[in-house]
Coordinates of C-alpha atoms and ligand atoms in Angstrom, one line a residue:
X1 CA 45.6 -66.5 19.5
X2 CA 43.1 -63.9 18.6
X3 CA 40.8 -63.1 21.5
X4 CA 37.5 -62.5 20.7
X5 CA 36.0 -59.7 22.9
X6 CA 32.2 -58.7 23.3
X7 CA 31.8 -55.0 24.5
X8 CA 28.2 -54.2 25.8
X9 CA 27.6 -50.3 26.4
X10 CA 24.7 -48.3 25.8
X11 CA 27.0 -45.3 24.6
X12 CA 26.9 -46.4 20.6
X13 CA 30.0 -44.3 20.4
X14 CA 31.8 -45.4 22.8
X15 CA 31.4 -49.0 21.8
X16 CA 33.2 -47.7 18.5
X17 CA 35.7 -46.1 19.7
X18 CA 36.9 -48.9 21.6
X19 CA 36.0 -51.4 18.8
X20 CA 38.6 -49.9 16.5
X21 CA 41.2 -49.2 18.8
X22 CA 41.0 -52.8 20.3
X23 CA 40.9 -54.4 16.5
X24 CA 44.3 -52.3 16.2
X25 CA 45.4 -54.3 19.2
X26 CA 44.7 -57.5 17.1
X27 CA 41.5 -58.7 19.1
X28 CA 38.2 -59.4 17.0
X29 CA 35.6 -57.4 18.6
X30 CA 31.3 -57.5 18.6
X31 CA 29.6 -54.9 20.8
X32 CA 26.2 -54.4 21.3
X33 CA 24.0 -52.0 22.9
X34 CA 21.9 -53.8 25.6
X35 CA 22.5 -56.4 28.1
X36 CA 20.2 -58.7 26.6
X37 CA 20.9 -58.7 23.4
X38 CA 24.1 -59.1 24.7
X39 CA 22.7 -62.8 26.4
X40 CA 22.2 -63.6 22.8
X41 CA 25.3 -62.7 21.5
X42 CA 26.8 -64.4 23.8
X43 CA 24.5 -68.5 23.2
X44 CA 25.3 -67.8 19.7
X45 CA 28.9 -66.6 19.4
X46 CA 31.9 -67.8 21.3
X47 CA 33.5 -65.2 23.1
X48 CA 36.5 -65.3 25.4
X49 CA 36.0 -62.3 27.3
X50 CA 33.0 -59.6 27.6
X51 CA 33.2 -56.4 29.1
X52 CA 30.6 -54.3 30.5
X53 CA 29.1 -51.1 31.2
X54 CA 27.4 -50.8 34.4
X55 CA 24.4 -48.8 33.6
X56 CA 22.4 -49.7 31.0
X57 CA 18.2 -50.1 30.0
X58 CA 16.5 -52.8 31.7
X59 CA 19.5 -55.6 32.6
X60 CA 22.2 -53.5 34.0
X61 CA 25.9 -54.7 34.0
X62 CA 25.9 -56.5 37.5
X63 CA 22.6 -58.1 36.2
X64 CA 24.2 -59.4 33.1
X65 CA 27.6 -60.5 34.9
X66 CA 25.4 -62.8 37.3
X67 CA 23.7 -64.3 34.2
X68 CA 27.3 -64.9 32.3
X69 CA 28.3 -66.4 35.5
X70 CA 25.6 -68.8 35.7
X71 CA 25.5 -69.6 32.1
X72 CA 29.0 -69.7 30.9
X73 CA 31.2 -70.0 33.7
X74 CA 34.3 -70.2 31.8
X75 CA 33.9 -66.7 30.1
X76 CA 35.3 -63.9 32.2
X77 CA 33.5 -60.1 32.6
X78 CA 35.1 -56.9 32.8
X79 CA 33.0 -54.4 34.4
X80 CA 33.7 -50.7 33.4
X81 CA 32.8 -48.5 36.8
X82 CA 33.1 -44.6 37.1
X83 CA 36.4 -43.1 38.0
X84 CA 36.4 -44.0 42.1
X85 CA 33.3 -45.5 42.1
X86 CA 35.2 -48.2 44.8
X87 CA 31.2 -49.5 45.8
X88 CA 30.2 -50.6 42.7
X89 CA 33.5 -52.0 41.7
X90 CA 33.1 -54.3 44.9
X91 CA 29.5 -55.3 43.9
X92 CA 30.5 -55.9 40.3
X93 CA 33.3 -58.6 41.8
X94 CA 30.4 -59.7 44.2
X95 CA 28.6 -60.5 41.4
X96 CA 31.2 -62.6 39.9
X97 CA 33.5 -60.4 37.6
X98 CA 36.7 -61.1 37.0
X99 CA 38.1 -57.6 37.0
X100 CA 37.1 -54.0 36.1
X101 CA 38.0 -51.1 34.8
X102 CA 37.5 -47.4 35.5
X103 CA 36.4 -45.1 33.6
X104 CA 38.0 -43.0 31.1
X105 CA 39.5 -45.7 29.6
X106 CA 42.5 -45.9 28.9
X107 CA 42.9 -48.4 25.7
X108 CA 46.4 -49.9 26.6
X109 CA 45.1 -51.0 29.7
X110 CA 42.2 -52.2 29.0
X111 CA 44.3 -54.3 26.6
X112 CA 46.5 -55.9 28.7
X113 CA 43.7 -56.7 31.3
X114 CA 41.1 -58.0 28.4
X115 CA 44.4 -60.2 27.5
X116 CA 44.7 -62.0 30.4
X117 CA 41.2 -62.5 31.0
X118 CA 41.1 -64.1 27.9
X119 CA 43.8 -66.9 28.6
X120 CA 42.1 -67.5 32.0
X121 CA 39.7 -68.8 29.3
X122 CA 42.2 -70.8 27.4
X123 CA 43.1 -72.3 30.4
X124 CA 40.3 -73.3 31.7
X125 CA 39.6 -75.1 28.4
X126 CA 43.1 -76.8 29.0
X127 CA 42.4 -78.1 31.9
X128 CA 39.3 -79.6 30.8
X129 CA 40.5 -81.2 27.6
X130 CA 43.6 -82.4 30.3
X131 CA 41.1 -83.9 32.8
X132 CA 39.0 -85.7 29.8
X133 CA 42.2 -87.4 28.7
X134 CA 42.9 -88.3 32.3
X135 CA 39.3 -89.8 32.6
X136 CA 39.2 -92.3 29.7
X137 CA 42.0 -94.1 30.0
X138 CA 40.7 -97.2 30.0
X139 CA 39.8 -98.2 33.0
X140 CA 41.7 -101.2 33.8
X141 CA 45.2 -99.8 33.2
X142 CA 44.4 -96.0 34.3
X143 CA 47.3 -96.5 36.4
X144 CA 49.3 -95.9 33.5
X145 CA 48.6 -92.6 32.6
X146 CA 49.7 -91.6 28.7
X147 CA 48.0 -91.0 25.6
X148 CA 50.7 -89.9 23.3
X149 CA 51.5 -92.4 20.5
X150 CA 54.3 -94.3 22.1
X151 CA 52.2 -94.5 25.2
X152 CA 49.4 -95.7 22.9
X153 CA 51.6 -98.4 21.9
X154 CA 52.7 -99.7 25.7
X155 CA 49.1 -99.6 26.0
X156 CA 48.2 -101.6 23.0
X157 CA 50.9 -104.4 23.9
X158 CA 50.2 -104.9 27.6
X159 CA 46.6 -105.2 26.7
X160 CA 47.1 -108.0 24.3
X161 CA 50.2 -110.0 26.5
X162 CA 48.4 -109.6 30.4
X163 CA 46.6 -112.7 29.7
X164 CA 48.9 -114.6 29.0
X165 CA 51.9 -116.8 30.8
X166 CA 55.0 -115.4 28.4
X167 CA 58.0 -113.6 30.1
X168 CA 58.1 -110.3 29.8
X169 CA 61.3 -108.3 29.8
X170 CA 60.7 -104.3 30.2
X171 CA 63.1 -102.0 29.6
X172 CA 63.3 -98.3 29.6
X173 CA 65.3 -95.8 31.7
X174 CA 65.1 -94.7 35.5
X175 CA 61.7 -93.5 36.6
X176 CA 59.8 -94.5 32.9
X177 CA 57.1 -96.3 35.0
X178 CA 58.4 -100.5 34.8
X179 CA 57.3 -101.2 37.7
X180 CA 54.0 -99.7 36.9
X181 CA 53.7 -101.5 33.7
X182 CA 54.5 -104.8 35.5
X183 CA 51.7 -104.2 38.2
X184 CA 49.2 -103.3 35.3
X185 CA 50.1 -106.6 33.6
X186 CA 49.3 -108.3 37.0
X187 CA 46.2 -106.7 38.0
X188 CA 44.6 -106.9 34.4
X189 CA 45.9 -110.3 33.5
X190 CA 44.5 -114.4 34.0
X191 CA 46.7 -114.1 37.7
X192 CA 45.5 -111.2 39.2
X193 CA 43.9 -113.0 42.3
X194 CA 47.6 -114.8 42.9
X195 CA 50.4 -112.7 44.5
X196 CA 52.5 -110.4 42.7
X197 CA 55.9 -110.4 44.5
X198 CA 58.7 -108.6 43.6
X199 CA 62.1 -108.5 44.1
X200 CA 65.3 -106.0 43.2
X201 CA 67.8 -108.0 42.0
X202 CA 70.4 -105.1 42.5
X203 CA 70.4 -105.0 46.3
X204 CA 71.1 -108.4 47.8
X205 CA 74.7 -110.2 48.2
X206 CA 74.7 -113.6 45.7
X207 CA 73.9 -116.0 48.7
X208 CA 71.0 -114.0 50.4
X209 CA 69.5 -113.3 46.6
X210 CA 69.5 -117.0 46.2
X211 CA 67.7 -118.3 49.3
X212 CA 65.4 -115.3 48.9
X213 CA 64.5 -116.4 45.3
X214 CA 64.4 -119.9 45.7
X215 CA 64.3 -120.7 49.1
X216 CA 66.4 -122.9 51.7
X217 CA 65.5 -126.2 53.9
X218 CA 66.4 -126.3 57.5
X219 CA 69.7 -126.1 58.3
X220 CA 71.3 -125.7 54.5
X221 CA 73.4 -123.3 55.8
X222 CA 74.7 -122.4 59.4
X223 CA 72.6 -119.6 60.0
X224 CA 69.6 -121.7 58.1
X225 CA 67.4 -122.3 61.7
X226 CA 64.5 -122.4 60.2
X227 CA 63.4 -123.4 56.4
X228 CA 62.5 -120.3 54.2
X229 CA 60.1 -120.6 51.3
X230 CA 61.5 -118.6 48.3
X231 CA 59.9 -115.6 46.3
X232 CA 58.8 -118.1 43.5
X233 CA 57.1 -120.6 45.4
X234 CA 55.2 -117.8 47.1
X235 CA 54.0 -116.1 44.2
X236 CA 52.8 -119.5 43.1
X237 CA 49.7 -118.6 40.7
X238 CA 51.0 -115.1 40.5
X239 CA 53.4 -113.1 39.0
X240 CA 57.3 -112.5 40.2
X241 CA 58.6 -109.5 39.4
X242 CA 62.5 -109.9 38.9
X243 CA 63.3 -105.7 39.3
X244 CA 66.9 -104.7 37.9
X245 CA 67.5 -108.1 36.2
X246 CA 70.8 -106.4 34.7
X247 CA 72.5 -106.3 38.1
X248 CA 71.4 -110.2 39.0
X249 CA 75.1 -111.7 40.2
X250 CA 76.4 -113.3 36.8
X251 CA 77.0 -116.8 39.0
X252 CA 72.9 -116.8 39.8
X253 CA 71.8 -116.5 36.4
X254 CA 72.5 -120.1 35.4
X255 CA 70.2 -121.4 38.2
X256 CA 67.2 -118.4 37.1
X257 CA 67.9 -119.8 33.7
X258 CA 67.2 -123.6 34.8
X259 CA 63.8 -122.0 36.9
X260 CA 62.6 -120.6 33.6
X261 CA 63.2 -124.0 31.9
X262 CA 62.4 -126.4 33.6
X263 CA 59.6 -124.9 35.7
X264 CA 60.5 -126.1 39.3
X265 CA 63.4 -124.6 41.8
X266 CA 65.2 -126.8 44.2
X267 CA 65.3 -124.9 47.6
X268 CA 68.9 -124.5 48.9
X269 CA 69.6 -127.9 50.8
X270 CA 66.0 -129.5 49.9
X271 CA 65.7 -133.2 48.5
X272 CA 63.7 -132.5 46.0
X273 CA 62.2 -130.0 43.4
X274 CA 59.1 -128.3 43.9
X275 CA 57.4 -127.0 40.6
X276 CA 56.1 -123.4 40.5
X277 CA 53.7 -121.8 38.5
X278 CA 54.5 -118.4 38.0
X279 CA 54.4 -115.8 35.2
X280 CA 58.1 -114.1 35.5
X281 CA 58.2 -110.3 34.5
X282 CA 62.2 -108.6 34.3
X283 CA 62.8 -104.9 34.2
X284 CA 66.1 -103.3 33.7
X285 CA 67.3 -99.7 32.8
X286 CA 70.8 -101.3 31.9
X287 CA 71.5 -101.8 28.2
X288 CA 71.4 -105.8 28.0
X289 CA 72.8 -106.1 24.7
X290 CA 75.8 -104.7 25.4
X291 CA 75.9 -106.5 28.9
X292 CA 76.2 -109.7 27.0
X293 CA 78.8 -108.8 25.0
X294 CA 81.2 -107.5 28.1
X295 CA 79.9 -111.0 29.0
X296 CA 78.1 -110.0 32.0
X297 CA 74.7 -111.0 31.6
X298 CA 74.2 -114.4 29.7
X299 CA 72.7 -114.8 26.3
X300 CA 70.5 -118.1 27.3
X301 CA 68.9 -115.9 30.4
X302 CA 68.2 -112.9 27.9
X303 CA 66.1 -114.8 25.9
X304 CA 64.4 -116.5 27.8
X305 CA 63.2 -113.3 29.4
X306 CA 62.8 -111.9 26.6
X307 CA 60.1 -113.2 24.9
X308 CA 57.8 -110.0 25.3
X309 CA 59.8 -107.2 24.7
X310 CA 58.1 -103.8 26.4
X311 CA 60.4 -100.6 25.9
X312 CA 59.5 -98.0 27.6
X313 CA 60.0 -94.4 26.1
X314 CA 62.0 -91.9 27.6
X315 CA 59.6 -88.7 29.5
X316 CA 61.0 -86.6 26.6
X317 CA 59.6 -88.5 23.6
X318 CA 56.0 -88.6 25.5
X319 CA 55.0 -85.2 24.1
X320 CA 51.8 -83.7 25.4
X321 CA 51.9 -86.6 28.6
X322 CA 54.5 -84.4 30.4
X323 CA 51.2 -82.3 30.9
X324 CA 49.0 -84.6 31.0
X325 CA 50.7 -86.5 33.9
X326 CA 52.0 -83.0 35.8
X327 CA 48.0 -82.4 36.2
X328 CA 47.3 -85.3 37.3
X329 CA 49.7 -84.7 40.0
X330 CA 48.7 -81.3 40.6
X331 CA 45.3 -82.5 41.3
X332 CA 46.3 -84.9 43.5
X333 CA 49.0 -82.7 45.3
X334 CA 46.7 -79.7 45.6
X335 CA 43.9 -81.8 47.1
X336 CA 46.6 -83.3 49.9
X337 CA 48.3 -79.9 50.8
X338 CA 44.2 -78.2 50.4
X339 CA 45.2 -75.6 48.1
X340 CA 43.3 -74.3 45.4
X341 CA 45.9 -74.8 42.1
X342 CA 43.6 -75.3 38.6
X343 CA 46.7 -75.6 36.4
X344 CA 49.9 -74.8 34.7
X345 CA 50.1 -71.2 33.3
X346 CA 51.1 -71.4 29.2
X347 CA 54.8 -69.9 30.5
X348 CA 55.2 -72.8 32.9
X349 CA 53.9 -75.5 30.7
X350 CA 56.1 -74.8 28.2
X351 CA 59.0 -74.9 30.7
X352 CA 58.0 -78.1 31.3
X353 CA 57.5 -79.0 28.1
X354 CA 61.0 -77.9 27.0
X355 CA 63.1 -79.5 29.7
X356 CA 65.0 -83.7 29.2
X357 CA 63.5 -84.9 32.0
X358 CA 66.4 -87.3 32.5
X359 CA 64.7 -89.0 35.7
X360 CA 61.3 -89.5 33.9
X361 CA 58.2 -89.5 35.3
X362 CA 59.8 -89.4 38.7
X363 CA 61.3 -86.1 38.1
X364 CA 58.2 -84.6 37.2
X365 CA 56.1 -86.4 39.9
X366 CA 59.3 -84.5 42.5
X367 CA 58.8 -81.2 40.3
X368 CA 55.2 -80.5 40.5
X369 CA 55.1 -81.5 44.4
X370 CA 58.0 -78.8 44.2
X371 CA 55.6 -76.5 42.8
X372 CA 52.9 -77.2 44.3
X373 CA 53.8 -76.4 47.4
X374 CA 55.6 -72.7 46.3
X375 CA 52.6 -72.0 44.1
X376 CA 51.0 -68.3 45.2
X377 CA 48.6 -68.0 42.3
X378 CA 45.7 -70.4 40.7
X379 CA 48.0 -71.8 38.4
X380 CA 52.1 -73.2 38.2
X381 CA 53.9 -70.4 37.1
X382 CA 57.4 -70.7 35.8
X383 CA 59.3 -69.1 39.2
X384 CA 57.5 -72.2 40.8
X385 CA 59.6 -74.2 39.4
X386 CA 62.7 -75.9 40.1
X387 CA 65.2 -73.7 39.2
X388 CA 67.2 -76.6 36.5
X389 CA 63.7 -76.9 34.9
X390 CA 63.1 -73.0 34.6
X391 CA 66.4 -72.5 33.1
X392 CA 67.0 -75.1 31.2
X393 CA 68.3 -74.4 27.3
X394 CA 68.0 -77.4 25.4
X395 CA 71.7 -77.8 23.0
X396 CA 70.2 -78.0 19.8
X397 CA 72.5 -75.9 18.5
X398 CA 75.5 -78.4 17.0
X399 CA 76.8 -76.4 14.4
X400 CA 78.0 -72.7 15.0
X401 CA 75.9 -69.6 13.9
X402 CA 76.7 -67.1 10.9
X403 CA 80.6 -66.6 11.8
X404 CA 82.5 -68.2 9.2
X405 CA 85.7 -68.9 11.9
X406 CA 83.4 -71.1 14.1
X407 CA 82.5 -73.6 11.1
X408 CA 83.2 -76.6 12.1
X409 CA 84.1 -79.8 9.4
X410 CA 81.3 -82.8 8.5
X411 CA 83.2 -84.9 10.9
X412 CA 82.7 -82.8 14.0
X413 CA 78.8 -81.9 13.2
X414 CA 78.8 -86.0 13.4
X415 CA 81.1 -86.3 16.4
X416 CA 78.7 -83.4 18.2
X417 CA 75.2 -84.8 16.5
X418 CA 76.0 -88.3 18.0
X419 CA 77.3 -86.8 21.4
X420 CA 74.1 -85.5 21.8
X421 CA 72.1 -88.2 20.9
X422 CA 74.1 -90.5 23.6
X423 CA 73.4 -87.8 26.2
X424 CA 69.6 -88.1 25.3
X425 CA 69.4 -91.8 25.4
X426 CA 71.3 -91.7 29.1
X427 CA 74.5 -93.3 27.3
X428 CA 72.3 -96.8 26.4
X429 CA 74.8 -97.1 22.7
X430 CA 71.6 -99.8 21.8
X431 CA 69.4 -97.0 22.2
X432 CA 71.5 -94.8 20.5
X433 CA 72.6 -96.6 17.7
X434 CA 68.8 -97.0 16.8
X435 CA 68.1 -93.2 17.1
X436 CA 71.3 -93.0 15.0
X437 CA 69.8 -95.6 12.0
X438 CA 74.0 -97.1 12.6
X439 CA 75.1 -100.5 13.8
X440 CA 75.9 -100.9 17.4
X441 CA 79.2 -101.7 16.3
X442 CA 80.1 -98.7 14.0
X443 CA 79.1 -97.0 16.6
X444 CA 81.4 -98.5 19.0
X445 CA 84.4 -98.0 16.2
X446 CA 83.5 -94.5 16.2
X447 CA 83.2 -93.5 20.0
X448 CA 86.9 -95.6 19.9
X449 CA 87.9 -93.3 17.4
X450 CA 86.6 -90.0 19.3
X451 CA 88.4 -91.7 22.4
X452 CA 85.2 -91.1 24.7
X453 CA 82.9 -94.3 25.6
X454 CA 80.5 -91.6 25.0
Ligands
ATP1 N1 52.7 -93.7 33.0 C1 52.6 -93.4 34.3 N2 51.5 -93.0 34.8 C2 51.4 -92.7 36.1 N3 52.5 -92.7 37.0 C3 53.6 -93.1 36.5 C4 53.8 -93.5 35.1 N4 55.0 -93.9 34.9 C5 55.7 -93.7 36.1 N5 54.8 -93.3 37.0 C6 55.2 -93.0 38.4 O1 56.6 -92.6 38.4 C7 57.3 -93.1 39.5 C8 58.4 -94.0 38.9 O2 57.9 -95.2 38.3 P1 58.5 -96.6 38.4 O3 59.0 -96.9 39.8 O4 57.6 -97.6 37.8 O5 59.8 -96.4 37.5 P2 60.9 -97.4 37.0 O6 61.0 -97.4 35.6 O7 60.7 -98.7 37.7 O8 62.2 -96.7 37.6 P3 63.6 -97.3 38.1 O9 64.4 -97.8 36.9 O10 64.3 -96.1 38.7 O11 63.3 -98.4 39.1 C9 56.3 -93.9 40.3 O12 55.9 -93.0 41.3 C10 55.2 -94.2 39.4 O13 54.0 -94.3 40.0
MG2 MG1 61.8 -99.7 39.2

């Protein structure tokens, strides 16, 4: 970026000299003579930084920094002030400059400050184009916050299946937001004045898991005292959310399966059924297909979840959201620890940016509280961060650089290339073999033949 300076100083020659030596320095320069025509400048151009001369005809430089303040907040003002002048330099900050300069100047100075002024600019455009795209979401889902294309996409489909009764089946890695995508589905569907109950499939023994799914009649078991109404009659014109489907105990899924079907569950020990009417939503991060064939998940269950397919993309492939969602939470951190944080400085962003977020949105939720709470400045700067995120070096490099003895054969660039793509994809092969354009099974044949399970 070019930053566009205006100089105002009644010294004509002055205003040249600095003019060309700035223009050397790569920053397009205007200057003008007077602090009003300088207010003109100033509607009609769009500056990123002005600096100023204190003493000048009719509107002085503290006059004109208190209008610049008032009318264009976001443009910062230098003041220039004589050499030890320290009074006027505290009433040209009093009157809203951002920094200043004494007199002689000194060009390479006045450089570097006119620099950063200028991206305090930039970002305060960032974080206003950042809050827009926060604000319209639409309003129903804002929950799920994301407007890169494969976000666009999530959004698209949950908007057209919440209305209706169809299994859904989500799938994406740790922290990618199913849960959140299952609530939306609730909340902006036909059922959101029912229940929405979930469960985690992963953390019960088989015989608890049961009775807390389907329910038990008094005295079904010896511990039964009293009868227990199950998870899917109690979200009975609601939604049941069936959370880590993949670990559901292989001997349970059978009975799920006959739920789905038939539309009633017989509590443990009852008489009779009792029919329920419930819209079932699954999530896993476990890679189903290859699940069913180690024969631990059952074919029959999958597709009968599966009717709605929702795959939720990995942090990484999310773009410009990882910024997008760390303000977010920088807003919200900075308001509940009361500290004034505007942003993410450009260095810090593009840390962020940069890093493979292996645990998702999670992670980044973790990292910016992380941040938040070391921040010193305004914005996140890089040494906020944690220190994995601020040095991480992303391994693009799979074949060797210019020396001829670290060449490596086709073969190896293919062992390395797919390697690195299982790494990415946290090891899902069905993931992997899409990334890949390869059958699931050649690439099964292949990790075999690299004797890694990858
Ligand atoms: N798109 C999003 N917008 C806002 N917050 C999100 C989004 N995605 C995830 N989150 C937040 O990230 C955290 C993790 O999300 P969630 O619990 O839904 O992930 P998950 O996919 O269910 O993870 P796991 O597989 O570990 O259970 C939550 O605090 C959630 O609020
Ligand atoms: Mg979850």
């Amino acid at each position: 970026m070019t930053p566009r300076v205006l100089i105002v100083d009644d010294d004509q020659a002055l205003c040249e000299t600095l003019d060309a030596g700035l223009v050397r320095r790569d920053f397009h320069v205007a200057w003008c003579t007077s602090g009003d025509r300088a207010l003109t400048l100033i509607d009609e151009g769009d500056f990123d930084v002005v600096l100023t001369d204190l003493h000048m005809g009719r509107l002085d430089g503290i006059g004109l920094c208190q209008c610049v303040v008032q009318r264009r907040p976001d443009i910062p003002v230098i003041v220039l002030t004589a050499f030890g002048s320290f009074d006027t330099a505290v009433a040209a900050i009093r009157a809203g400059a951002y920094d200043f300069i004494s007199k002689p100047v000194q060009i390479d100075v006045l450089g570097i400050a006119l620099r950063r002024a200028s991206e305090r600019k930039a970002l305060h455009e960032e974080v206003k184009r950042l809050r827009s795209a926060v604000s319209t979401a639409p309003s129903d889902s804002r929950e799920l916050i994301g407007t890169s294309p494969a976000m666009c996409a999530v959004h698209d489909v949950v908007a057209r299946v919440a209305d209706s009764d169809a299994s859904v089946l989500i799938t994406g890695e740790s922290g990618t937001g199913k849960e959140v995508v299952a609530r939306v589905l609730h909340k902006t569907g036909r059922r959101r004045e029912g229940r929405f109950v979930a469960i985690n499939c992963a953390a019960m023994p088989e015989p608890l898991l049961e009775s807390e799914l389907f329910g038990h009649a008094r005295g079904a078991f010896t511990d039964a005292k009293e009868a227990h109404v199950g998870l899917f009659a109690q979200a009975s014109g609601g939604t049941i959310f069936l959370d880590e489907i993949g670990d559901m105990p292989l001997a349970l899924q059978p009975k799920l399966l006959r739920v789905l079907q038939e539309r009633t569950v017989r509590p443990l020990g009852a008489a009779g059924e009792v029919p329920v009417d419930v819209r079932v939503i699954a999530a896993t991060n476990r890679d189903l297909e290859s699940a069913i064939e180690e024969r631990r998940f059952r074919e029959d269950l999958f597709f009968r979840l599966n009717v709605i397919h929702l795959a939720l993309p990995p942090l990484r492939a999310r773009g410009g959201d990882i910024l997008i969602l760390a303000q977010h939470w920088i807003a919200k951190t900075a308001a509940r620890e009361k500290k004034s944080i505007l942003g993410i400085s450009p260095a810090a962003a593009e840390k962020l940016v940069a890093y493979s977020w292996p645990g998702n949105v999670r992670e980044l939720q973790n990292c910016v509280e992380h941040a938040v709470a070391l921040a010193r400045y305004e914005q996140i700067m890089p040494e906020d961060l944690p220190d994995k995120i601020r040095s991480y070096k992303s391994s693009h490099v799979l074949v060797a650089g210019d020396d001829p003895s670290e060449l490596v054969p086709m073969e190896e660039v293919e062992r390395r290339y797919i390697l690195r793509v299982l790494q990415a994809v946290a090891g899902n092969k069905t993931a992997a073999a899409r990334v890949l354009g390869i059958e699931r099974k050649t690439l099964y044949r292949k990790l075999e033949r690299y004797g890694t399970d990858g």
